Structures are given as structure tokens and as C-alpha cells.
PDB file of C-alpha atoms and ligand atoms in Angstrom:
ATOM      1  CA  MET K   5      70.946  97.020  96.938  1.00  0.00           C
ATOM      2  CA  ARG K   6      72.051  94.926  94.010  1.00  0.00           C
ATOM      3  CA  SER K   7      69.886  92.046  92.879  1.00  0.00           C
ATOM      4  CA  ILE K   8      70.938  88.484  93.465  1.00  0.00           C
ATOM      5  CA  ARG K   9      69.966  85.711  91.059  1.00  0.00           C
ATOM      6  CA  LEU K  10      69.090  82.337  92.493  1.00  0.00           C
ATOM      7  CA  ALA K  11      70.982  79.606  90.675  1.00  0.00           C
ATOM      8  CA  GLY K  12      69.367  76.190  90.803  1.00  0.00           C
ATOM      9  CA  LEU K  13      69.001  74.979  94.348  1.00  0.00           C
ATOM     10  CA  ALA K  14      71.632  77.318  95.727  1.00  0.00           C
ATOM     11  CA  ALA K  15      70.614  78.793  99.003  1.00  0.00           C
ATOM     12  CA  ILE K  16      71.541  82.391  99.465  1.00  0.00           C
ATOM     13  CA  ALA K  17      71.495  84.591 102.467  1.00  0.00           C
ATOM     14  CA  VAL K  18      72.513  88.181 102.636  1.00  0.00           C
ATOM     15  CA  ALA K  19      73.680  89.531 105.933  1.00  0.00           C
ATOM     16  CA  ALA K  20      72.680  92.768 107.529  1.00  0.00           C
ATOM     17  CA  LEU K  21      73.724  95.055 104.735  1.00  0.00           C
ATOM     18  CA  ALA K  22      75.562  98.196 105.596  1.00  0.00           C
ATOM     19  CA  ALA K  23      75.381  97.369 109.272  1.00  0.00           C
ATOM     20  CA  PRO K  24      78.233  98.968 111.141  1.00  0.00           C
ATOM     21  CA  ALA K  25      81.131  96.766 112.173  1.00  0.00           C
ATOM     22  CA  SER K  26      80.720  95.588 115.728  1.00  0.00           C
ATOM     23  CA  PRO K  27      81.951  98.138 118.232  1.00  0.00           C
ATOM     24  CA  GLU K  28      85.521  97.594 119.260  1.00  0.00           C
ATOM     25  CA  SER K  29      87.090  98.297 122.572  1.00  0.00           C
ATOM     26  CA  SER K  30      90.008 100.661 122.642  1.00  0.00           C
ATOM     27  CA  SER K  31      93.420  99.102 122.281  1.00  0.00           C
ATOM     28  CA  THR K  32      97.037  99.966 122.968  1.00  0.00           C
ATOM     29  CA  SER K  33      99.830 100.207 120.418  1.00  0.00           C
ATOM     30  CA  THR K  34     103.468 100.075 121.450  1.00  0.00           C
ATOM     31  CA  VAL K  35     106.200 102.282 119.999  1.00  0.00           C
ATOM     32  CA  ASN K  36     109.830 101.489 120.797  1.00  0.00           C
ATOM     33  CA  VAL K  37     112.199 104.347 121.544  1.00  0.00           C
ATOM     34  CA  VAL K  38     115.555 102.987 120.462  1.00  0.00           C
ATOM     35  CA  ASN K  39     118.497 103.675 118.112  1.00  0.00           C
ATOM     36  CA  PHE K  40     117.649 107.392 117.917  1.00  0.00           C
ATOM     37  CA  SER K  41     114.259 106.607 116.406  1.00  0.00           C
ATOM     38  CA  TYR K  42     110.672 105.622 117.109  1.00  0.00           C
ATOM     39  CA  SER K  43     109.475 102.268 115.827  1.00  0.00           C
ATOM     40  CA  PRO K  44     107.042 101.939 114.226  1.00  0.00           C
ATOM     41  CA  THR K  45     106.389 105.356 112.833  1.00  0.00           C
ATOM     42  CA  PRO K  46     103.811 106.229 111.888  1.00  0.00           C
ATOM     43  CA  VAL K  47     101.900 104.152 114.379  1.00  0.00           C
ATOM     44  CA  MET K  48      98.296 103.633 113.237  1.00  0.00           C
ATOM     45  CA  ILE K  49      95.586 103.726 115.879  1.00  0.00           C
ATOM     46  CA  HIS K  50      91.869 104.374 116.196  1.00  0.00           C
ATOM     47  CA  VAL K  51      90.196 107.163 118.109  1.00  0.00           C
ATOM     48  CA  ASN K  52      90.438 106.698 121.879  1.00  0.00           C
ATOM     49  CA  ASP K  53      93.273 104.190 121.592  1.00  0.00           C
ATOM     50  CA  THR K  54      96.438 104.489 123.631  1.00  0.00           C
ATOM     51  CA  VAL K  55     100.022 104.786 122.404  1.00  0.00           C
ATOM     52  CA  HIS K  56     102.507 103.149 124.742  1.00  0.00           C
ATOM     53  CA  TRP K  57     106.129 104.234 124.286  1.00  0.00           C
ATOM     54  CA  VAL K  58     108.815 101.925 125.662  1.00  0.00           C
ATOM     55  CA  TRP K  59     112.452 102.985 125.971  1.00  0.00           C
ATOM     56  CA  GLY K  60     114.838 100.318 124.683  1.00  0.00           C
ATOM     57  CA  ALA K  61     118.543  99.868 125.370  1.00  0.00           C
ATOM     58  CA  ASN K  62     119.906 103.262 124.437  1.00  0.00           C
ATOM     59  CA  GLY K  63     123.319 103.018 126.084  1.00  0.00           C
ATOM     60  CA  GLY K  64     122.541 105.868 128.457  1.00  0.00           C
ATOM     61  CA  THR K  65     121.403 108.238 125.708  1.00  0.00           C
ATOM     62  CA  PRO K  66     118.313 110.157 126.853  1.00  0.00           C
ATOM     63  CA  HIS K  67     115.203 110.569 124.704  1.00  0.00           C
ATOM     64  CA  SER K  68     111.695 111.930 125.042  1.00  0.00           C
ATOM     65  CA  THR K  69     108.389 111.768 123.191  1.00  0.00           C
ATOM     66  CA  THR K  70     107.075 115.288 122.959  1.00  0.00           C
ATOM     67  CA  SER K  71     104.198 116.408 120.755  1.00  0.00           C
ATOM     68  CA  GLY K  72     104.872 119.234 118.363  1.00  0.00           C
ATOM     69  CA  THR K  73     106.432 120.044 115.019  1.00  0.00           C
ATOM     70  CA  CYS K  74     109.887 120.702 113.676  1.00  0.00           C
ATOM     71  CA  ALA K  75     110.689 123.391 111.121  1.00  0.00           C
ATOM     72  CA  GLY K  76     114.400 123.622 111.639  1.00  0.00           C
ATOM     73  CA  VAL K  77     113.757 124.114 115.341  1.00  0.00           C
ATOM     74  CA  CYS K  78     111.239 121.851 117.083  1.00  0.00           C
ATOM     75  CA  THR K  79     108.374 123.421 118.980  1.00  0.00           C
ATOM     76  CA  ALA K  80     106.263 121.572 121.535  1.00  0.00           C
ATOM     77  CA  ASP K  81     102.500 121.996 121.211  1.00  0.00           C
ATOM     78  CA  GLY K  82     101.644 120.871 124.718  1.00  0.00           C
ATOM     79  CA  LYS K  83      99.553 117.785 123.880  1.00  0.00           C
ATOM     80  CA  TRP K  84     102.022 115.480 125.613  1.00  0.00           C
ATOM     81  CA  ASP K  85     105.575 115.395 126.913  1.00  0.00           C
ATOM     82  CA  SER K  86     107.180 112.384 128.551  1.00  0.00           C
ATOM     83  CA  GLY K  87     110.160 114.340 129.796  1.00  0.00           C
ATOM     84  CA  VAL K  88     113.657 113.005 129.096  1.00  0.00           C
ATOM     85  CA  SER K  89     114.652 109.498 130.140  1.00  0.00           C
ATOM     86  CA  ALA K  90     117.712 107.308 129.519  1.00  0.00           C
ATOM     87  CA  THR K  91     116.283 104.345 131.420  1.00  0.00           C
ATOM     88  CA  THR K  92     115.728 101.103 129.530  1.00  0.00           C
ATOM     89  CA  GLY K  93     112.177  99.964 130.155  1.00  0.00           C
ATOM     90  CA  ASN K  94     110.851 103.446 130.894  1.00  0.00           C
ATOM     91  CA  THR K  95     107.298 103.799 129.550  1.00  0.00           C
ATOM     92  CA  PHE K  96     104.928 106.644 128.732  1.00  0.00           C
ATOM     93  CA  ASP K  97     101.248 106.289 127.751  1.00  0.00           C
ATOM     94  CA  VAL K  98      99.136 108.825 125.867  1.00  0.00           C
ATOM     95  CA  SER K  99      95.485 108.632 124.881  1.00  0.00           C
ATOM     96  CA  ALA K 100      93.844 111.928 125.803  1.00  0.00           C
ATOM     97  CA  PRO K 101      94.587 113.822 122.550  1.00  0.00           C
ATOM     98  CA  PHE K 102      93.546 110.931 120.310  1.00  0.00           C
ATOM     99  CA  THR K 103      89.821 111.634 120.304  1.00  0.00           C
ATOM    100  CA  THR K 104      89.962 113.202 116.844  1.00  0.00           C
ATOM    101  CA  PRO K 105      91.193 111.476 113.652  1.00  0.00           C
ATOM    102  CA  GLY K 106      94.314 113.028 112.212  1.00  0.00           C
ATOM    103  CA  THR K 107      98.084 112.983 112.287  1.00  0.00           C
ATOM    104  CA  TYR K 108      99.862 113.857 115.510  1.00  0.00           C
ATOM    105  CA  HIS K 109     103.512 114.734 115.172  1.00  0.00           C
ATOM    106  CA  TYR K 110     106.106 114.405 117.905  1.00  0.00           C
ATOM    107  CA  PHE K 111     109.853 114.612 118.440  1.00  0.00           C
ATOM    108  CA  CYS K 112     112.618 114.042 120.965  1.00  0.00           C
ATOM    109  CA  THR K 113     113.590 117.175 122.863  1.00  0.00           C
ATOM    110  CA  VAL K 114     117.212 115.977 123.021  1.00  0.00           C
ATOM    111  CA  HIS K 115     117.664 115.161 119.333  1.00  0.00           C
ATOM    112  CA  GLY K 116     115.153 117.495 117.746  1.00  0.00           C
ATOM    113  CA  SER K 117     114.508 117.197 114.044  1.00  0.00           C
ATOM    114  CA  ALA K 118     116.829 114.148 113.871  1.00  0.00           C
ATOM    115  CA  MET K 119     114.323 112.120 115.887  1.00  0.00           C
ATOM    116  CA  GLN K 120     110.673 112.544 114.939  1.00  0.00           C
ATOM    117  CA  GLY K 121     107.539 110.399 114.766  1.00  0.00           C
ATOM    118  CA  ASP K 122     103.878 110.381 113.884  1.00  0.00           C
ATOM    119  CA  VAL K 123     100.721 108.958 115.393  1.00  0.00           C
ATOM    120  CA  ILE K 124      97.936 108.529 112.832  1.00  0.00           C
ATOM    121  CA  VAL K 125      94.474 108.306 114.348  1.00  0.00           C
ATOM    122  CA  ASN K 126      91.841 106.676 112.147  1.00  0.00           C
ATOM    123  CA  ASN K 127      88.109 106.687 112.472  1.00  0.00           C
ATOM    124  CA  PRO K 128      86.991 103.219 113.647  1.00  0.00           C
ATOM    125  CA  THR K 129      84.074 103.259 111.213  1.00  0.00           C
ATOM    126  CA  SER K 130      86.340 103.772 108.221  1.00  0.00           C
ATOM    127  CA  VAL K 131      85.367 100.345 106.857  1.00  0.00           C
ATOM    128  CA  THR K 132      81.844 100.277 105.460  1.00  0.00           C
ATOM    129  CA  PHE K 133      80.297  97.140 103.962  1.00  0.00           C
ATOM    130  CA  THR K 134      77.624  97.344 101.278  1.00  0.00           C
ATOM    131  CA  ALA K 135      77.210  93.603 100.671  1.00  0.00           C
ATOM    132  CA  PHE K 136      78.117  90.308 102.264  1.00  0.00           C
ATOM    133  CA  ALA K 137      76.748  86.995 101.006  1.00  0.00           C
ATOM    134  CA  ALA K 138      77.359  83.262 100.966  1.00  0.00           C
ATOM    135  CA  ARG K 139      76.053  80.671  98.505  1.00  0.00           C
ATOM    136  CA  ARG K 140      76.775  77.145  97.458  1.00  0.00           C
ATOM    137  CA  VAL K 141      78.878  76.557  94.391  1.00  0.00           C
ATOM    138  CA  HIS K 142      80.305  73.372  92.936  1.00  0.00           C
ATOM    139  CA  ARG K 143      82.155  71.631  95.796  1.00  0.00           C
ATOM    140  CA  GLY K 144      82.210  74.549  98.127  1.00  0.00           C
ATOM    141  CA  ALA K 145      80.748  77.823  99.260  1.00  0.00           C
ATOM    142  CA  LEU K 146      81.348  81.192  97.643  1.00  0.00           C
ATOM    143  CA  ILE K 147      81.691  84.116 100.025  1.00  0.00           C
ATOM    144  CA  THR K 148      81.521  87.590  98.519  1.00  0.00           C
ATOM    145  CA  TRP K 149      81.673  91.038 100.026  1.00  0.00           C
ATOM    146  CA  ARG K 150      81.821  94.625  98.930  1.00  0.00           C
ATOM    147  CA  THR K 151      83.186  97.604 100.779  1.00  0.00           C
ATOM    148  CA  GLN K 152      82.424 101.256 100.277  1.00  0.00           C
ATOM    149  CA  SER K 153      85.606 102.392 101.982  1.00  0.00           C
ATOM    150  CA  GLU K 154      88.429 100.565 103.725  1.00  0.00           C
ATOM    151  CA  ALA K 155      91.139 103.138 104.151  1.00  0.00           C
ATOM    152  CA  ASP K 156      92.637 101.718 107.337  1.00  0.00           C
ATOM    153  CA  VAL K 157      92.051  98.006 106.675  1.00  0.00           C
ATOM    154  CA  LEU K 158      94.923  95.565 106.270  1.00  0.00           C
ATOM    155  CA  GLY K 159      92.705  92.679 105.197  1.00  0.00           C
ATOM    156  CA  TYR K 160      89.973  90.186 105.947  1.00  0.00           C
ATOM    157  CA  VAL K 161      89.842  86.648 107.315  1.00  0.00           C
ATOM    158  CA  VAL K 162      86.811  84.509 106.456  1.00  0.00           C
ATOM    159  CA  TYR K 163      85.426  82.456 109.340  1.00  0.00           C
ATOM    160  CA  ARG K 164      82.961  79.567 109.097  1.00  0.00           C
ATOM    161  CA  SER K 165      80.643  78.926 112.007  1.00  0.00           C
ATOM    162  CA  VAL K 166      79.046  75.491 112.344  1.00  0.00           C
ATOM    163  CA  SER K 167      77.016  74.556 115.395  1.00  0.00           C
ATOM    164  CA  GLY K 168      78.433  77.475 117.307  1.00  0.00           C
ATOM    165  CA  HIS K 169      82.047  76.533 116.554  1.00  0.00           C
ATOM    166  CA  ARG K 170      83.886  79.263 114.675  1.00  0.00           C
ATOM    167  CA  SER K 171      87.060  78.624 112.691  1.00  0.00           C
ATOM    168  CA  ALA K 172      89.118  80.574 110.169  1.00  0.00           C
ATOM    169  CA  VAL K 173      88.854  79.175 106.640  1.00  0.00           C
ATOM    170  CA  SER K 174      90.937  81.713 104.728  1.00  0.00           C
ATOM    171  CA  ASN K 175      94.319  83.275 105.052  1.00  0.00           C
ATOM    172  CA  LEU K 176      94.427  87.032 105.273  1.00  0.00           C
ATOM    173  CA  VAL K 177      92.717  88.381 102.168  1.00  0.00           C
ATOM    174  CA  LEU K 178      94.646  91.597 101.644  1.00  0.00           C
ATOM    175  CA  ALA K 179      92.580  94.753 101.398  1.00  0.00           C
ATOM    176  CA  ARG K 180      93.312  97.062  98.524  1.00  0.00           C
ATOM    177  CA  GLY K 181      93.073 100.028 100.867  1.00  0.00           C
ATOM    178  CA  LEU K 182      90.588 101.921  98.733  1.00  0.00           C
ATOM    179  CA  THR K 183      88.379 104.854  99.563  1.00  0.00           C
ATOM    180  CA  HIS K 184      86.001 103.827  96.768  1.00  0.00           C
ATOM    181  CA  PRO K 185      84.042 100.556  96.356  1.00  0.00           C
ATOM    182  CA  ALA K 186      85.918  97.247  96.204  1.00  0.00           C
ATOM    183  CA  SER K 187      84.703  93.655  95.722  1.00  0.00           C
ATOM    184  CA  TYR K 188      86.147  90.470  97.211  1.00  0.00           C
ATOM    185  CA  ARG K 189      85.436  86.756  96.868  1.00  0.00           C
ATOM    186  CA  PHE K 190      86.634  83.613  98.591  1.00  0.00           C
ATOM    187  CA  VAL K 191      85.690  79.979  97.981  1.00  0.00           C
ATOM    188  CA  ASP K 192      85.490  77.712 101.010  1.00  0.00           C
ATOM    189  CA  ARG K 193      86.447  74.348  99.484  1.00  0.00           C
ATOM    190  CA  LYS K 194      85.979  72.522 102.756  1.00  0.00           C
ATOM    191  CA  GLN K 195      82.333  73.392 103.019  1.00  0.00           C
ATOM    192  CA  LEU K 196      80.392  70.145 102.758  1.00  0.00           C
ATOM    193  CA  ARG K 197      76.657  69.934 102.809  1.00  0.00           C
ATOM    194  CA  GLN K 198      76.105  71.251 106.288  1.00  0.00           C
ATOM    195  CA  ARG K 199      74.382  74.402 107.420  1.00  0.00           C
ATOM    196  CA  ALA K 200      76.960  77.095 108.123  1.00  0.00           C
ATOM    197  CA  GLY K 201      77.333  80.753 108.890  1.00  0.00           C
ATOM    198  CA  TYR K 202      80.124  82.948 107.597  1.00  0.00           C
ATOM    199  CA  LEU K 203      81.714  85.960 109.238  1.00  0.00           C
ATOM    200  CA  LEU K 204      84.487  88.336 108.318  1.00  0.00           C
ATOM    201  CA  GLN K 205      87.168  89.266 110.743  1.00  0.00           C
ATOM    202  CA  VAL K 206      88.401  92.705 109.716  1.00  0.00           C
ATOM    203  CA  VAL K 207      92.089  93.244 110.475  1.00  0.00           C
ATOM    204  CA  HIS K 208      92.821  96.937 110.787  1.00  0.00           C
ATOM    205  CA  ALA K 209      96.159  98.533 110.025  1.00  0.00           C
ATOM    206  CA  ASN K 210      96.881  99.032 113.717  1.00  0.00           C
ATOM    207  CA  GLY K 211      96.215  95.367 114.491  1.00  0.00           C
ATOM    208  CA  ALA K 212      92.734  95.900 115.928  1.00  0.00           C
ATOM    209  CA  ARG K 213      90.131  93.341 114.823  1.00  0.00           C
ATOM    210  CA  THR K 214      86.420  93.789 114.303  1.00  0.00           C
ATOM    211  CA  TRP K 215      83.738  91.369 113.127  1.00  0.00           C
ATOM    212  CA  PHE K 216      81.170  91.556 110.385  1.00  0.00           C
ATOM    213  CA  GLY K 217      78.427  89.073 109.502  1.00  0.00           C
ATOM    214  CA  THR K 218      76.672  86.710 109.492  1.00  0.00           C
ATOM    215  CA  ALA K 219      75.769  85.244 106.066  1.00  0.00           C
ATOM    216  CA  THR K 220      74.282  81.768 106.312  1.00  0.00           C
ATOM    217  CA  ILE K 221      73.936  78.738 104.075  1.00  0.00           C
ATOM    218  CA  SER K 222      71.180  76.313 105.020  1.00  0.00           C
TER     219      SER K 222
HETATM  220 CU1   CU X 305     116.318 111.363 121.366  1.00  0.00          CU
END
């Protein structure tokens, strides 16, 4: 752990270093089947999440979502197959294969290689923190954090907690998406002289959110 110098009367607290992000419940990501394509593709999820395909207005044109690969001719691999549907509002959910991180390819059995998609399954522990701290600076509070890896992270939102009331104090601080260490800092200009705790809300690429903290200023 790196050393931290005390500056004047600044109060410093370092939160639970390298603690895992709080466990997240599985979530569902929607993919639209419309205009001879899947949207979004790739869809980014975490292990054990569900992908929910919804058929849009396709003017009576049938489509499917069928796992497998296309090399000229598409070949199903048997992980999932919705069957063909031309019904607007038809849905198909898949979660069973997504227990292992990786890329899962699929296609439409009607349109073959002209209509393909990917599901990318990320490990939920792919963000690892090595430092998180808060300290007073001139007219505010400086929040700093370091990550070891953040491959599937979109960004971070800094929250301030005072007397049990939690509120966001930053916009989305965009992650650099690195698989090597990165450092971030944010100054909370609204922090007056009160005791406060700071947390990070981690926004993952698939929209899932996890929490990390707390670093306190007394
Ligand atoms: Cu199709």
C-alpha cells in the first residue's frame, strides 16, 4: 500500500483497500431484433445475466436468434435457438450459457451471415480497486482512487453521504478502460466543514451498477 502524507490538519481516511466491489444481482439486457439486425451488438453483460431479445416492427419478415457461427454458411451450436418469428413484440430470453466469460456469437436462421450478433460476457469482478481515499483540501474535499483493472467499466460517479443521506456529487467520470493501473481524482467543491463519507458508484459497460467505499472525512 502506498504511503499517505498528512498535510496540516487534513483528516484522511482510507477505505477498505482492495475489497471486492459489492456483489451485484444479475440483470437483464435487451436486444432489439429489427431492420435485419440486432441492436445493440455486441451486448455487454456479466456472468449469469440474461439477454432479452425483443422483435420490433419487421413488416412480417421473420427472424431468429440462434447461437452459432457463420463461415459462409451459418452453423448452429445448440446453445440457444428462439425459432423463427415475424411477430412484433415476440421475446426470447437466454441466460443458461452465460456462466462463463467470453464472446457468444449468434445469427438469424432466415438471413444467415447477413444478420449476426454477439453477446460478450464479462467477469463481474473485472474492476479491482487498490486505493480509495478522501481528504480535505482548500474549499473542498479531494477524492482519489486507483484501479488495477477496469476492462468493462464505463465510468464512476462520486457520491457523498452525510447523516445517512447519499447524493451524487460528480458527473460520470469516464473510465479509461485499462487492464493496467489507472488513477482518478475528483474535487467536491460543495463539501463544507461537515463530517462526510464518500462512495463510488461503478457504472459497468452493460449498465449494471456496483458500489465501492466508504472513505470518510471527519
Ligand atoms: Cu433475420
